[in-house]
Amino acid sequence: DDETITVGFATAQSGAMQAYDKPADEAAMIRIEEINAAGGLLGKQIQVVTADTKSDRAEGAKAGLSVLDQGADLVIVSCDYDFGAPAALAAQDAGIVSFFSCAESVKAGIQGVGPLSFSGSVLAPVQGAAMAEWAFKEKDAKTFYKLLDTWTVYNKGICDGFDWMMPKLEEQGAKLVGEDTFKNEDASIAAQITRIKALPEEPDAIMLCTMMPGGVSAVKQLRAAGINSMILNGSGMDGSYWLSAVPDLSNFYIPVQASIYGDDPNPDVKKFNEAYKAKTGADPSSQYVYPGYVAVDVWSKAVERAGTTEAEAVVAELEKMKDEPTLFGPRTFTSELHHQANARYLVVNVDKGKPGVVGEWTLSEPVPMEAILK
Amino acid sequence: MTLLSLTDVSVRYGRLTAVRGVSFSVAENEILFVTGPNGAGKSSLMRAIAGVTHCAAGKITLDGRDITAEKPENIARMGFSMVPEGREVFGSLTVEENLMVGTGMHGGAKRGRIADELASVYDTFPILKERRNGQAGLLSGGQQQMLVIGRALMTQPRLIAIDEPSLGLAPNITDQVYERLIALRAERGLTLLIVEQSSTRAVMVGGRMLLMRGGQIVLDGDARALGNSEAIQAAYFGYEDH
Amino acid sequence: MSHLSAETVSVAFAGLTALSAVDLQIQPGRISGLIGPNGAGKTTLVNVLTGFQSPTEGAVKLDGASLAGLKPHQVRRKGIARTFQGGRLFRDLAVVDNLEVTGVGLGMSRRAAVAEAEAMLEWMGIGVLGDRIAGTLPYTDERRVAIGRALMGRPSYILLDEPAAGMSGPEAAELSALIRRIAHDLGCGVLLIEHNVGLVLGLCEHVVVLDSGAIIEEGAPAAIRNSEKVRHAYMGTAADTEPPVEALEVAQ
Amino acid sequence: MLQILFDALSLGSLYALGALGIALIFGVMRLVNFAHGDVIAFSVFALLWPSTDALAIVFAGQLPWYLLIPFVLIVGALLSVLCEIVVYRRFRHASPATMMIASFALGFVIRYFLLMLFTSRPKSISLLPALGQPVEIFGARLPLLQLITIVATICILLALTLFLRRTRFGLEMRAAAENFSMARMLGVRANNVIMGAFAISGALAGAIALIFGSQTGTLDIQMGASVMLMAFIATVIGGLGSLPGAVLAGFLLGAASVVMQVFLPIDARPFRDAFVYGAVILVLLFSPQGLISARGTKERV
Amino acid sequence: MTAASPTMSAQAVPPSAVAEHKPARFALARKTIMTPILLSLLLVAIAVLTYLTGSRPFNQTVIDVFVRVTLVVGLYIFIGNSGVLSFGHIAFTCLGGYAAAWLTINPIMKASALPGLPQFILDLRLPYWQSAVIAAIFAGVAALILGKVLMRLSGIAASIATFAVLAMINTIYANWDSVTGGTSSVVGIPIIRTIWPYLIGAIIAIFLAWAHAISRSGLALRAARDEPTAAAASGVDIPRERLVAFVVSGAVMGLGGALTAHSVGVVTPDTFYLGLTFITLSMLVVGGMGSLSGAVIGVVLLSALIQILRWMEAGISIAETTIALPKGVQEIALGVIMIVILALRPSGLLGNREVTLFQRKRNR
Ligand SMILES: Nc1ncnc2c1ncn2[C@@H]1O[C@H](COP(=O)(O)OP(=O)(O)OP(=O)(O)O)[C@@H](O)[C@H]1O
Ligand SMILES: Nc1ncnc2c1ncn2[C@@H]1O[C@H](COP(=O)(O)OP(=O)(O)OP(=O)(O)O)[C@@H](O)[C@H]1O
Ligand SMILES: [Mg+2]
Ligand SMILES: [Mg+2]
């Protein structure tokens, strides 16, 4: 209608995905409230409608259709591609722009939904590649070991990025000394550990492409077995809530878009964190809060620039964005990719159980399409 | 003295009434035969007394205590032992384990008595002794029948109810079963409640006989006196509807 | 002449010889009896004849051809039917359907099977039971239905394992008449296992007595009745007191 | 080689322990207790205060080990008994399929109850950290915890088997399992006996929860599911109702998994489970009664 | 109840003579056809109502219901008739869903996402209804091959073996990246948002199930379910009859898989795993495992229940105040209600009965 602009959330408000969707939703809400407080978008207030996907794919499609029926001009869908896609596809069908709040698969965009779909986060391969390059360049890691949890596309994506980066590093003297796989739900990775122990020399770095909860178990078992190599991860392992499982964990590195630990170089991030706490009563639990904010942020900018919420115009404006600054790093969208093939990452290290920012890294070149689409 | 008494007991399966308003009582140390044609409701009646089938109406007392809605295990613990129709052996247990299942209710204190009882069951059915460590489910039909009767005796009941003891038993074994039961009646004052389809055995053994038909008791009297009387023939062959 | 025979059949279960070198022959149209104490191996012999149990030694032959290796359903398709010591009806199916299953199992169409099933029930005199669900039948009717089920498709042989167990005298008499008709009207070879001695002796032309897996006596009923060996191993008082079933049959 | 053996044993013992709990209840009630996995999750989540925060708020988790272990075992046993009283008791005469679905629905209820209290985000906790120490045996390295698990599994198996074979309780339990109403007619207090079985099974669930929790450091609402599934398979291929069979099969499954992980080429490793399940099918085809077929599973004609 | 006592008057004709009086052709079909017709009418009524409301989310809900009906009826064909609880049927749904994806995705997308597919499939692009038919056949053929091996097993061993099949297919589909896209979703499947194709799919499943149930094979299998020993003694080749049911139900599950794919537009191996297995099994058992009507009504009732609980969770306005259940209560309530239904009716809502207009009477 003419009086308001409507943002629809077709995300999980209950069930298994809720723990991941809710923080991103809250962050998006913070941005919406900021916009409304500053006079709205195109002079109109933003109104919010929601529908629960119940962490179920079929329900996802219904939730998407439901917010569309309520007149959504933008549909925010679930954090994970698999769970968000049904709603995003419904939006695509209806000619409405959709944003995955924090999906990191290339499919969360043109490739998996269509030209009206975007993601607020960064591609998983960027994380794997960035960590490998950073460890090699900044930490002097020479020998690498790859341990992949085959459970999700996200995990595989991190390792794809690593695989793309590795040959470049090998030209410069690094070496991949071994690789193995496991499954997130494996109760024990003893066999995988034995294989690492059998190496003539402990690798400098282990690229661990995994996520919660199996990731914690893997880290715990690696350390318990006396393997002290630096462990490189994707952003999925960010957050301090699980650190009590591995007391005194050290030498453990994660890329993040911004820090939840109160030590972000950008003071505005700290302000956001306070606003988040004020709103929800808790600190952000991981960096996956932030992309929800980014999604609303870049979309609203595109709307302002286009002067309309009309999908075609908004998408055109979004695709013009090149290193568009946001609170959580620059964003670039093109007509091929509605996702980030490069990003500025902060590197968090966990030292004796205390996480903190130890560096910043941007890939020397964006991850090319072939590596992303692998 | 009356040991068991039933007043207006009915049993229903959905719309079908299998037992309708049956009343009788069993005195201590009595032998009571319940006979009647196929489908008369004899087994249903037994199961109702044992507490495994719900009584739709009526009242059952054992030893003066109302057991109409009592749990089967408590009825058994009052000294009522039931051998249901169709050999319900615990197929996966050994023969001896089967015999021991029911002996727990005496608190385990009377080990000696249990051993004696076991010896006497083995005495009656030597084949069970031979197969004592074999799996009960692999016994032949008749052997299983011996086992369930032996198992009921192992609980040292005051009243034993047997639904068709001769089912599947060789004639000479049937004789032995009856001999043993009658001996126990004399020795221990055991009360016998026996379901048999045919009245032949009742006539042979003597005692009181109830004749059921269509869920009701149609004759009640001394077995020998009733014998092969007209009344019995009529009861078996009559086709009147009910 | 056609016949079904067990030739020196032995069966051993772990540590137990259930049958040792048993020979037995059944012929169409004739009623043979098989009696013996509990655990003698009667059911085991039926199992061997119908493919449920493979003999450790010896063979089962139909008209001289060995049936070794055939599965139970294949044996049934060769015309050898049986009943079980427990009724084993298809409890959830109607009585007609119980019979129909055999028809279908033998390859009839359902139409043909229904027609034959109903005819069979009629023929046995239990047509009224057709619509009852088999699970609710009383014990004795179960037996009759089981026999009807076995008779579908006109088998050449039928092996009855204690069909009269739990039947009263008059009911046994009716059964006896039925078995006679099965042999005479249908030309079926019948093997009858029973502990109702009166029934067996009154009905069978030839009686085999099994004890501990071996044949201890065989011959005409009169000879069996008078055999001291059989009386000792098996009969007890029954030999004296049970009224012969024919008498009851006549009495009706 | 020895290392592989230990790796196999340590994974296998977890499955074996799970299989014991499942096999016990299956033996008693012909019930495939799908709620077992959720009892596992519940008994360890009882160590935390309900909260939807990402950070775990430890409640009983700080107890010293000699209180903590009984606490978890008792929680498991109590919940399991409660399930039996509230739910399974009403299904005494139901078909196995019905009971299975009922147990599944019950598990569903427990799971969503936990989800409501704790959210789906896994919680981390440092449980019995002392058990993380590696020990060396014959040059092979093995965390103390796994050594304890292996030994405990074998002890529990022996104790349970003896208990069921030698005591009256065991006899009555097996009798009630096979024919509930007949056992009652013989004076067996069948309900109590079955409750006892559930208590043991629940305590076993608690034990798994502890081991799993200390091994992974992570409490996940789904954590029981995969162990439960493997345990269930182990129960069947071990020979239904046979406790030694279940344990043996549990160890074998663990071993198969580890051996495949070690010897499959890297490209085939993600397909590991397909090979393991293929092996399961083969075992079933060759011995449908299971590896150690329990007495009584054979039925004569 | 001695009405059954035989009369000796039946010295009648031997059975063979009477066998001439066969029932009329299709008598059995005519007698039982009311069941599938009534069930289909129920679904048609639901579809028409949905069409009239015009709500898109509700439309999608009903599409889901129809897909579930197809799946649960598919399960019923095997489980209901054979009594063997299969945990593996969703594997055929998986095969069907992916087959539909392979056949309908735009070839350009396919070439990049699923390069391992054979060339002729890569080039192919079929309309959804053709792909659904092929998906069903594909799943049926897979069931034939697997069933040949598995149908020798019975009881719980068979259940586990079928589960192992599911787990194997899941593992393969989750990792054979070049053909299935691995764990990542396969996208680009045309989404069909009209209700009618799903209605037709469900009705086809219902009629197939009915036809199988009244067939010779269906009868023999039901007999073997209760008494395998006696069935063998009646000449029934149990593994073969099981195989027939397995193949028919596998094909229906495959059809259901294709419908699932077209209703959501993406498939992942995960969609076709334990979650779906249990929800469909639950619906079957709650409805009544032994009856086709139970299968259909179980789905409709449980789905309706779920939907009502969802509305309550989302909040319903009564007299100006909105009452909403706390999030997550829906699942708990559903579980509790299922337990209560099963406790009250252990053989499911319908047990073994079928819905018909007339009392079941034999025409004699
Ligand atoms: N579980 C049941 N459900 C429905 N009907 C039943 C059930 N059990 C028995 N009946 C019916 O109840 C009636 C009485 O059966 P019951 O078994 O008590 O008779 P009976 O006298 O013991 O017969 P028999 O001598 O054949 O054993 C019969 O008509 C039988 O069909
Ligand atoms: N599968 C088996 N395993 C072990 N022993 C068996 C098996 N089947 C039968 N037996 C044994 O073989 C012997 C013969 O059994 P069978 O059932 O043939 O006896 P039967 O003559 O039919 O006896 P009844 O008159 O009691 O039915 C019995 O001792 C029985 O325990
Ligand atoms: Mg009876
Ligand atoms: Mg026998």
PDB file of N, CA and C and ligand atoms in Angstrom, chain B residues 42-43 85 163-164 195, chain C residues 139, ligand 3:
ATOM      1  N   LYS B  42     -17.118 -71.506  28.265  1.00  0.00           N
ATOM      2  CA  LYS B  42     -16.365 -72.083  29.383  1.00  0.00           C
ATOM      3  C   LYS B  42     -15.026 -71.366  29.577  1.00  0.00           C
ATOM      4  N   SER B  43     -14.314 -71.221  28.484  1.00  0.00           N
ATOM      5  CA  SER B  43     -12.992 -70.585  28.606  1.00  0.00           C
ATOM      6  C   SER B  43     -13.135 -69.136  29.043  1.00  0.00           C
ATOM      7  N   GLU B  85      -6.542 -72.256  28.212  1.00  0.00           N
ATOM      8  CA  GLU B  85      -6.693 -73.069  27.020  1.00  0.00           C
ATOM      9  C   GLU B  85      -5.557 -72.737  26.054  1.00  0.00           C
ATOM     10  N   ASP B 163      -8.219 -75.513  31.972  1.00  0.00           N
ATOM     11  CA  ASP B 163      -9.099 -75.446  30.807  1.00  0.00           C
ATOM     12  C   ASP B 163      -8.680 -76.546  29.835  1.00  0.00           C
ATOM     13  N   GLU B 164      -9.443 -77.575  29.761  1.00  0.00           N
ATOM     14  CA  GLU B 164      -9.208 -78.722  28.880  1.00  0.00           C
ATOM     15  C   GLU B 164      -7.842 -79.364  29.088  1.00  0.00           C
ATOM     16  N   VAL B 195     -12.303 -77.772  33.157  1.00  0.00           N
ATOM     17  CA  VAL B 195     -13.144 -77.623  31.977  1.00  0.00           C
ATOM     18  C   VAL B 195     -12.853 -78.768  31.029  1.00  0.00           C
TER      19      VAL B 195
ATOM     20  N   TYR C 139     -13.108 -72.565  19.257  1.00  0.00           N
ATOM     21  CA  TYR C 139     -12.082 -73.550  18.956  1.00  0.00           C
ATOM     22  C   TYR C 139     -12.476 -74.603  17.916  1.00  0.00           C
TER      23      TYR C 139
HETATM   24 MG    MG F   3     -12.580 -73.193  25.521  1.00  0.00          MG
END
